[in-house]
Amino acid sequence: MVGSSSSHAERHMANVAKKSGVTQTIIEANVAEDGTVTLKGTIQKDAVNPIVLVNFDNN
């Protein structure tokens, strides 16, 4: 289930890291029940401390 409370908490922590200057890059990886991964966002080659939020559909 995408959008669970745990993914909301992780998104909040990632946004705090971004606000504090730890990173400027946050992307999401959604993993479907069949293992297919869909990325939302991009990571630039020179990104510092990028954060990837991983969401599992069947979690």
mmCIF file of C-alpha atoms in Angstrom:
data_model
loop_
_atom_site.group_PDB
_atom_site.id
_atom_site.type_symbol
_atom_site.label_atom_id
_atom_site.label_comp_id
_atom_site.label_asym_id
_atom_site.label_seq_id
_atom_site.Cartn_x
_atom_site.Cartn_y
_atom_site.Cartn_z
ATOM 1 C CA MET A 1 0.000 0.000 0.000
ATOM 2 C CA VAL A 2 1.688 3.210 -1.149
ATOM 3 C CA GLY A 3 1.276 6.112 1.221
ATOM 4 C CA SER A 4 1.333 4.163 4.473
ATOM 5 C CA SER A 5 2.050 5.935 7.744
ATOM 6 C CA SER A 6 5.658 4.710 7.725
ATOM 7 C CA SER A 7 6.289 6.227 4.292
ATOM 8 C CA HIS A 8 4.737 9.465 5.557
ATOM 9 C CA ALA A 9 7.153 9.496 8.519
ATOM 10 C CA GLU A 10 10.122 8.780 6.243
ATOM 11 C CA ARG A 11 9.072 11.556 3.867
ATOM 12 C CA HIS A 12 8.876 13.951 6.825
ATOM 13 C CA MET A 13 12.408 12.997 7.971
ATOM 14 C CA ALA A 14 13.745 13.407 4.429
ATOM 15 C CA ASN A 15 12.165 16.854 4.156
ATOM 16 C CA VAL A 16 13.763 17.871 7.469
ATOM 17 C CA ALA A 17 17.144 16.755 6.086
ATOM 18 C CA LYS A 18 16.523 18.848 2.977
ATOM 19 C CA LYS A 19 15.488 21.905 5.008
ATOM 20 C CA SER A 20 18.612 21.617 7.174
ATOM 21 C CA GLY A 21 20.860 21.521 4.096
ATOM 22 C CA VAL A 22 21.972 17.895 4.406
ATOM 23 C CA THR A 23 20.676 17.134 0.898
ATOM 24 C CA GLN A 24 18.851 18.805 -1.954
ATOM 25 C CA THR A 25 17.823 15.553 -3.651
ATOM 26 C CA ILE A 26 14.962 13.283 -2.591
ATOM 27 C CA ILE A 27 13.466 10.703 -4.949
ATOM 28 C CA GLU A 28 10.970 7.877 -4.486
ATOM 29 C CA ALA A 29 11.225 4.250 -5.575
ATOM 30 C CA ASN A 30 7.905 2.402 -5.590
ATOM 31 C CA VAL A 31 8.177 -1.389 -5.604
ATOM 32 C CA ALA A 32 5.136 -3.241 -6.953
ATOM 33 C CA GLU A 33 4.108 -6.684 -5.719
ATOM 34 C CA ASP A 34 5.696 -8.238 -8.834
ATOM 35 C CA GLY A 35 9.045 -6.558 -8.047
ATOM 36 C CA THR A 36 8.766 -3.824 -10.671
ATOM 37 C CA VAL A 37 10.404 -0.608 -9.470
ATOM 38 C CA THR A 38 9.121 2.790 -10.583
ATOM 39 C CA LEU A 39 11.275 5.826 -9.837
ATOM 40 C CA LYS A 40 9.823 9.282 -9.230
ATOM 41 C CA GLY A 41 12.503 11.957 -9.568
ATOM 42 C CA THR A 42 16.116 12.020 -10.676
ATOM 43 C CA ILE A 43 19.515 12.119 -9.009
ATOM 44 C CA GLN A 44 22.046 14.442 -10.603
ATOM 45 C CA LYS A 45 25.614 13.188 -11.038
ATOM 46 C CA ASP A 46 26.953 15.764 -8.555
ATOM 47 C CA ALA A 47 24.198 15.276 -5.943
ATOM 48 C CA VAL A 48 25.358 15.369 -2.327
ATOM 49 C CA ASN A 49 23.743 12.891 0.075
ATOM 50 C CA PRO A 50 20.747 11.983 -2.114
ATOM 51 C CA ILE A 51 17.881 10.289 -0.295
ATOM 52 C CA VAL A 52 15.841 7.497 -1.897
ATOM 53 C CA LEU A 53 12.502 6.767 -0.232
ATOM 54 C CA VAL A 54 11.532 3.142 -0.951
ATOM 55 C CA ASN A 55 7.849 2.196 -0.781
ATOM 56 C CA PHE A 56 6.605 -1.393 -1.087
ATOM 57 C CA ASP A 57 3.066 -1.853 -2.442
ATOM 58 C CA ASN A 58 2.424 -5.010 -0.398
ATOM 59 C CA ASN A 59 3.812 -3.703 2.892
#
